[in-house]
Amino acid sequence: MLFSVDENKKRKRMIREQLERRGIEQQAVLESMREVPRHLFVPDKLKNKAYHDCPLPIKKGQTISQPYIVALMIEALKLEENDRVLEIGTGSGYAAAVLAQIVEEVYTIERHQSLAELARERFEILGYDNLQVKVSDGTEGWQEFAPYDGIVVAAGAPVLPEPLAEQLEIGGKLVIPVGDRDLQELLVLTKESDGELNKERIARVRFVPLIGEEGWVAED
Ligand code: SAH
């Protein structure tokens, strides 16, 4: 069953205990995460752990982020309904689905073809029609639909990829983990009217590496 009572309960508890208790308060984020069936974004054998307070492994050595981190990043974007958002690192597609319930248009880039395809299938089954997936190096952004009101990077970068800063709208926010390969600071960059980026650090995090032209060199 797609939407069982049991999963619904687990989701409500996840919202209460992992998100609200830690200070997530934006209604659009809480509502979206109360609805998106996270258990359909994890490998079958991990379904029973889908609502646990941790990241989980998916294919290709990647991870679906911990629910709290997804909420923290999306809340930091301060989104409005008619916004257009770019995500780098589709992975399972979970965070993109959460975004798609909040804003009008979502563009998401994944470097692994197999992950992108699986995410696309999920979006189709769940009926998201405001979401587009592309297989490429997300450190170059997605020029075609720029500028974006929000950009969220779900992998750890050594430095801020310049094309992402360029493709951000004035007043828009870019959320990105920047640091070394296994520990980063989660930065929220706001593009001021003069084009300068105002920087805030909101957490210490551990993401899989952002691999690409303006990221790390692949080890795989
Ligand atoms: N948002 C995802 C979490 C993804 S983990 C979710 O909700 O499940 C980070 C993802 O970024 C991985 O799938 C990885 O393959 C991808 N990635 C790493 N470097 C990338 C790049 N340069 N462009 C696009 N995707 C990249």
mmCIF file of C-alpha atoms and ligand atoms in Angstrom:
data_model
loop_
_atom_site.group_PDB
_atom_site.id
_atom_site.type_symbol
_atom_site.label_atom_id
_atom_site.label_comp_id
_atom_site.label_asym_id
_atom_site.label_seq_id
_atom_site.Cartn_x
_atom_site.Cartn_y
_atom_site.Cartn_z
ATOM 1 C CA MET A 1 0.000 0.000 0.000
ATOM 2 C CA LEU A 2 1.316 3.444 -0.883
ATOM 3 C CA PHE A 3 -0.064 5.457 2.015
ATOM 4 C CA SER A 4 -0.634 3.151 4.947
ATOM 5 C CA VAL A 5 -1.911 4.346 8.324
ATOM 6 C CA ASP A 6 1.249 3.060 9.898
ATOM 7 C CA GLU A 7 3.575 5.184 7.751
ATOM 8 C CA ASN A 8 1.344 8.165 8.386
ATOM 9 C CA LYS A 9 1.795 7.785 12.100
ATOM 10 C CA LYS A 10 5.545 7.382 11.770
ATOM 11 C CA ARG A 11 5.653 10.532 9.697
ATOM 12 C CA LYS A 12 3.689 12.542 12.238
ATOM 13 C CA ARG A 13 6.046 11.390 14.947
ATOM 14 C CA MET A 14 9.063 12.285 12.788
ATOM 15 C CA ILE A 15 7.684 15.838 12.384
ATOM 16 C CA ARG A 16 7.069 16.230 16.085
ATOM 17 C CA GLU A 17 10.154 14.618 17.556
ATOM 18 C CA GLN A 18 12.845 15.296 14.963
ATOM 19 C CA LEU A 19 11.755 18.582 13.398
ATOM 20 C CA GLU A 20 9.495 20.663 15.659
ATOM 21 C CA ARG A 21 11.408 19.728 18.768
ATOM 22 C CA ARG A 22 14.624 20.979 17.135
ATOM 23 C CA GLY A 23 13.097 24.275 16.086
ATOM 24 C CA ILE A 24 11.848 23.765 12.529
ATOM 25 C CA GLU A 25 8.790 25.995 12.375
ATOM 26 C CA GLN A 26 8.024 26.949 8.799
ATOM 27 C CA GLN A 27 4.554 25.501 8.145
ATOM 28 C CA ALA A 28 5.130 24.816 4.451
ATOM 29 C CA VAL A 29 8.163 22.665 5.290
ATOM 30 C CA LEU A 30 6.410 20.770 8.083
ATOM 31 C CA GLU A 31 3.318 20.159 5.966
ATOM 32 C CA SER A 32 5.286 18.979 2.979
ATOM 33 C CA MET A 33 7.364 16.556 5.045
ATOM 34 C CA ARG A 34 4.198 15.304 6.725
ATOM 35 C CA GLU A 35 2.955 14.337 3.265
ATOM 36 C CA VAL A 36 5.907 13.069 1.231
ATOM 37 C CA PRO A 37 6.124 9.264 1.645
ATOM 38 C CA ARG A 38 9.819 9.007 2.590
ATOM 39 C CA HIS A 39 9.574 5.193 2.802
ATOM 40 C CA LEU A 40 9.136 5.132 -0.994
ATOM 41 C CA PHE A 41 12.489 6.858 -1.451
ATOM 42 C CA VAL A 42 14.649 4.335 0.418
ATOM 43 C CA PRO A 43 15.800 0.858 -0.681
ATOM 44 C CA ASP A 44 13.178 -1.855 0.047
ATOM 45 C CA LYS A 45 15.229 -3.517 2.737
ATOM 46 C CA LEU A 46 15.498 -0.241 4.679
ATOM 47 C CA LYS A 47 11.809 0.708 4.532
ATOM 48 C CA ASN A 48 11.373 0.001 8.240
ATOM 49 C CA LYS A 49 14.049 2.629 8.948
ATOM 50 C CA ALA A 50 12.716 5.294 6.582
ATOM 51 C CA TYR A 51 11.481 7.555 9.409
ATOM 52 C CA HIS A 52 14.475 7.077 11.676
ATOM 53 C CA ASP A 53 16.521 10.085 12.762
ATOM 54 C CA CYS A 54 19.469 9.383 10.437
ATOM 55 C CA PRO A 55 20.660 9.354 6.831
ATOM 56 C CA LEU A 56 20.343 5.998 5.012
ATOM 57 C CA PRO A 57 22.406 4.440 2.237
ATOM 58 C CA ILE A 58 20.976 4.392 -1.291
ATOM 59 C CA LYS A 59 22.608 3.073 -4.483
ATOM 60 C CA LYS A 60 25.999 4.142 -5.838
ATOM 61 C CA GLY A 61 27.467 4.680 -2.356
ATOM 62 C CA GLN A 62 25.248 7.751 -1.806
ATOM 63 C CA THR A 63 22.808 8.639 0.968
ATOM 64 C CA ILE A 64 19.329 10.028 1.518
ATOM 65 C CA SER A 65 19.834 12.838 4.031
ATOM 66 C CA GLN A 66 18.559 12.755 7.601
ATOM 67 C CA PRO A 67 15.020 14.244 7.763
ATOM 68 C CA TYR A 68 16.149 17.071 10.065
ATOM 69 C CA ILE A 69 18.912 18.137 7.679
ATOM 70 C CA VAL A 70 16.461 18.178 4.742
ATOM 71 C CA ALA A 71 14.107 20.369 6.801
ATOM 72 C CA LEU A 72 16.902 22.658 8.010
ATOM 73 C CA MET A 73 18.207 23.260 4.481
ATOM 74 C CA ILE A 74 14.811 23.847 2.935
ATOM 75 C CA GLU A 75 13.666 26.111 5.757
ATOM 76 C CA ALA A 76 16.850 28.162 5.308
ATOM 77 C CA LEU A 77 15.817 28.898 1.698
ATOM 78 C CA LYS A 78 12.779 30.890 3.015
ATOM 79 C CA LEU A 79 10.710 29.852 0.030
ATOM 80 C CA GLU A 80 7.469 31.238 -1.295
ATOM 81 C CA GLU A 81 4.840 29.400 -3.303
ATOM 82 C CA ASN A 82 5.701 30.803 -6.717
ATOM 83 C CA ASP A 83 9.458 30.297 -6.394
ATOM 84 C CA ARG A 84 11.745 28.374 -8.724
ATOM 85 C CA VAL A 85 14.336 26.191 -7.024
ATOM 86 C CA LEU A 86 17.433 24.342 -8.209
ATOM 87 C CA GLU A 87 18.717 21.315 -6.303
ATOM 88 C CA ILE A 88 22.148 19.793 -6.882
ATOM 89 C CA GLY A 89 22.301 16.080 -5.961
ATOM 90 C CA THR A 90 18.919 14.450 -6.598
ATOM 91 C CA GLY A 91 19.988 11.191 -4.924
ATOM 92 C CA SER A 92 16.808 9.358 -3.962
ATOM 93 C CA GLY A 93 14.647 12.305 -5.024
ATOM 94 C CA TYR A 94 13.262 12.804 -1.519
ATOM 95 C CA ALA A 95 14.343 16.408 -0.935
ATOM 96 C CA ALA A 96 13.250 17.334 -4.476
ATOM 97 C CA ALA A 97 9.791 15.913 -3.733
ATOM 98 C CA VAL A 98 9.612 17.900 -0.489
ATOM 99 C CA LEU A 99 10.535 21.038 -2.481
ATOM 100 C CA ALA A 100 7.990 20.255 -5.203
ATOM 101 C CA GLN A 101 5.175 20.367 -2.647
ATOM 102 C CA ILE A 102 6.281 23.821 -1.484
ATOM 103 C CA VAL A 103 7.133 25.755 -4.660
ATOM 104 C CA GLU A 104 5.981 26.059 -8.241
ATOM 105 C CA GLU A 105 9.026 24.783 -10.119
ATOM 106 C CA VAL A 106 11.844 22.463 -9.092
ATOM 107 C CA TYR A 107 14.914 21.577 -11.159
ATOM 108 C CA THR A 108 17.232 18.899 -9.839
ATOM 109 C CA ILE A 109 20.566 17.603 -11.133
ATOM 110 C CA GLU A 110 22.196 14.231 -10.428
ATOM 111 C CA ARG A 111 25.513 12.978 -11.794
ATOM 112 C CA HIS A 112 24.590 9.274 -11.564
ATOM 113 C CA GLN A 113 22.230 8.255 -14.360
ATOM 114 C CA SER A 114 20.830 5.270 -12.434
ATOM 115 C CA LEU A 115 19.872 7.416 -9.429
ATOM 116 C CA ALA A 116 18.291 10.051 -11.657
ATOM 117 C CA GLU A 117 16.195 7.411 -13.420
ATOM 118 C CA LEU A 118 14.989 5.868 -10.197
ATOM 119 C CA ALA A 119 14.065 9.301 -8.843
ATOM 120 C CA ARG A 120 12.221 10.118 -12.075
ATOM 121 C CA GLU A 121 10.172 6.911 -11.762
ATOM 122 C CA ARG A 122 9.227 7.837 -8.211
ATOM 123 C CA PHE A 123 8.163 11.353 -9.248
ATOM 124 C CA GLU A 124 5.990 9.866 -11.958
ATOM 125 C CA ILE A 125 4.324 7.334 -9.662
ATOM 126 C CA LEU A 126 3.671 10.021 -7.066
ATOM 127 C CA GLY A 127 2.406 12.487 -9.674
ATOM 128 C CA TYR A 128 4.868 15.380 -9.343
ATOM 129 C CA ASP A 129 4.586 17.358 -12.563
ATOM 130 C CA ASN A 130 6.493 20.493 -11.501
ATOM 131 C CA LEU A 131 9.828 18.733 -11.192
ATOM 132 C CA GLN A 132 12.536 18.221 -13.803
ATOM 133 C CA VAL A 133 15.568 15.968 -13.454
ATOM 134 C CA LYS A 134 18.793 16.240 -15.447
ATOM 135 C CA VAL A 135 21.870 14.038 -15.466
ATOM 136 C CA SER A 136 24.970 16.235 -15.457
ATOM 137 C CA ASP A 137 27.565 17.974 -13.329
ATOM 138 C CA GLY A 138 25.538 20.195 -11.032
ATOM 139 C CA THR A 139 28.526 22.374 -10.152
ATOM 140 C CA GLU A 140 27.827 24.066 -13.496
ATOM 141 C CA GLY A 141 24.215 24.767 -12.482
ATOM 142 C CA TRP A 142 21.324 24.697 -14.977
ATOM 143 C CA GLN A 143 21.566 27.886 -17.017
ATOM 144 C CA GLU A 144 18.406 27.283 -19.060
ATOM 145 C CA PHE A 145 15.997 28.060 -16.209
ATOM 146 C CA ALA A 146 18.141 30.541 -14.247
ATOM 147 C CA PRO A 147 17.879 32.701 -12.205
ATOM 148 C CA TYR A 148 16.637 30.684 -9.233
ATOM 149 C CA ASP A 149 14.998 32.033 -6.093
ATOM 150 C CA GLY A 150 16.675 29.266 -4.152
ATOM 151 C CA ILE A 151 19.513 26.804 -4.758
ATOM 152 C CA VAL A 152 20.230 23.887 -2.456
ATOM 153 C CA VAL A 153 23.312 21.697 -2.748
ATOM 154 C CA ALA A 154 23.000 18.240 -1.167
ATOM 155 C CA ALA A 155 26.687 17.291 -1.367
ATOM 156 C CA GLY A 156 29.767 18.761 0.312
ATOM 157 C CA ALA A 157 31.783 21.222 -1.772
ATOM 158 C CA PRO A 158 35.441 22.281 -1.342
ATOM 159 C CA VAL A 159 34.484 25.842 -2.377
ATOM 160 C CA LEU A 160 31.390 27.612 -3.622
ATOM 161 C CA PRO A 161 30.920 26.736 -7.330
ATOM 162 C CA GLU A 162 30.860 30.090 -9.143
ATOM 163 C CA PRO A 163 28.097 29.177 -11.666
ATOM 164 C CA LEU A 164 25.677 28.561 -8.787
ATOM 165 C CA ALA A 165 26.290 32.005 -7.339
ATOM 166 C CA GLU A 166 25.740 33.484 -10.802
ATOM 167 C CA GLN A 167 22.469 31.634 -11.347
ATOM 168 C CA LEU A 168 20.964 32.889 -8.079
ATOM 169 C CA GLU A 169 18.333 35.649 -8.240
ATOM 170 C CA ILE A 170 18.910 38.908 -6.331
ATOM 171 C CA GLY A 171 17.387 38.294 -2.901
ATOM 172 C CA GLY A 172 17.639 34.526 -3.427
ATOM 173 C CA LYS A 173 19.325 32.102 -1.065
ATOM 174 C CA LEU A 174 21.873 29.376 -1.724
ATOM 175 C CA VAL A 175 22.321 26.652 0.878
ATOM 176 C CA ILE A 176 25.513 24.617 0.558
ATOM 177 C CA PRO A 177 27.822 22.522 2.740
ATOM 178 C CA VAL A 178 31.397 23.767 2.256
ATOM 179 C CA GLY A 179 34.486 22.301 3.866
ATOM 180 C CA ASP A 180 36.738 19.283 3.569
ATOM 181 C CA ARG A 181 35.790 15.871 2.215
ATOM 182 C CA ASP A 182 34.204 14.520 5.363
ATOM 183 C CA LEU A 183 33.161 17.516 7.445
ATOM 184 C CA GLN A 184 31.557 20.729 6.269
ATOM 185 C CA GLU A 185 29.833 23.883 7.432
ATOM 186 C CA LEU A 186 26.343 24.449 6.168
ATOM 187 C CA LEU A 187 26.320 27.938 4.644
ATOM 188 C CA VAL A 188 23.360 30.112 3.768
ATOM 189 C CA LEU A 189 24.343 32.699 1.170
ATOM 190 C CA THR A 190 21.963 35.527 0.332
ATOM 191 C CA LYS A 191 22.473 37.521 -2.852
ATOM 192 C CA GLU A 192 22.290 41.220 -2.013
ATOM 193 C CA SER A 193 21.076 43.865 -4.467
ATOM 194 C CA ASP A 194 24.687 44.736 -5.388
ATOM 195 C CA GLY A 195 25.333 41.090 -6.278
ATOM 196 C CA GLU A 196 27.446 40.437 -3.164
ATOM 197 C CA LEU A 197 26.793 37.299 -1.132
ATOM 198 C CA ASN A 198 25.993 37.646 2.523
ATOM 199 C CA LYS A 199 27.213 34.548 4.378
ATOM 200 C CA GLU A 200 25.744 32.807 7.435
ATOM 201 C CA ARG A 201 26.913 29.522 8.969
ATOM 202 C CA ILE A 202 24.083 27.429 10.391
ATOM 203 C CA ALA A 203 25.453 23.955 11.235
ATOM 204 C CA ARG A 204 28.299 21.493 11.054
ATOM 205 C CA VAL A 205 27.394 18.654 8.710
ATOM 206 C CA ARG A 206 28.708 15.550 7.002
ATOM 207 C CA PHE A 207 27.692 15.159 3.368
ATOM 208 C CA VAL A 208 28.915 12.892 0.581
ATOM 209 C CA PRO A 209 31.330 14.821 -1.678
ATOM 210 C CA LEU A 210 30.187 17.070 -4.498
ATOM 211 C CA ILE A 211 32.054 15.664 -7.489
ATOM 212 C CA GLY A 212 32.644 17.793 -10.553
ATOM 213 C CA GLU A 213 34.355 20.588 -12.424
ATOM 214 C CA GLU A 214 33.999 22.973 -9.470
ATOM 215 C CA GLY A 215 33.855 20.246 -6.824
ATOM 216 C CA TRP A 216 36.024 17.306 -5.759
ATOM 217 C CA VAL A 217 37.733 14.818 -8.075
ATOM 218 C CA ALA A 218 35.844 11.489 -8.358
ATOM 219 C CA GLU A 219 37.261 8.508 -6.471
ATOM 220 C CA ASP A 220 34.855 6.049 -8.185
HETATM 221 N N1 SAH B 1 18.896 15.154 -1.901
HETATM 222 C C1 SAH B 1 19.187 13.750 -1.851
HETATM 223 C C2 SAH B 1 20.469 13.444 -1.121
HETATM 224 C C3 SAH B 1 21.513 13.222 -2.108
HETATM 225 S S1 SAH B 1 23.111 12.737 -1.604
HETATM 226 C C4 SAH B 1 18.034 12.958 -1.265
HETATM 227 O O1 SAH B 1 17.068 13.576 -0.791
HETATM 228 O O2 SAH B 1 18.074 11.734 -1.331
HETATM 229 C C5 SAH B 1 24.045 13.702 -2.735
HETATM 230 C C6 SAH B 1 23.875 13.354 -4.193
HETATM 231 O O3 SAH B 1 24.658 14.293 -4.913
HETATM 232 C C7 SAH B 1 24.374 11.974 -4.592
HETATM 233 O O4 SAH B 1 23.348 11.273 -5.224
HETATM 234 C C8 SAH B 1 25.518 12.282 -5.567
HETATM 235 O O5 SAH B 1 25.626 11.351 -6.628
HETATM 236 C C9 SAH B 1 25.144 13.649 -6.080
HETATM 237 N N2 SAH B 1 26.219 14.464 -6.627
HETATM 238 C C10 SAH B 1 27.507 14.593 -6.206
HETATM 239 N N3 SAH B 1 28.159 15.483 -6.980
HETATM 240 C C11 SAH B 1 27.278 15.934 -7.912
HETATM 241 C C12 SAH B 1 27.338 16.866 -8.982
HETATM 242 N N4 SAH B 1 28.457 17.556 -9.290
HETATM 243 N N5 SAH B 1 26.235 17.066 -9.736
HETATM 244 C C13 SAH B 1 25.090 16.401 -9.470
HETATM 245 N N6 SAH B 1 24.967 15.513 -8.470
HETATM 246 C C14 SAH B 1 26.033 15.283 -7.696
#
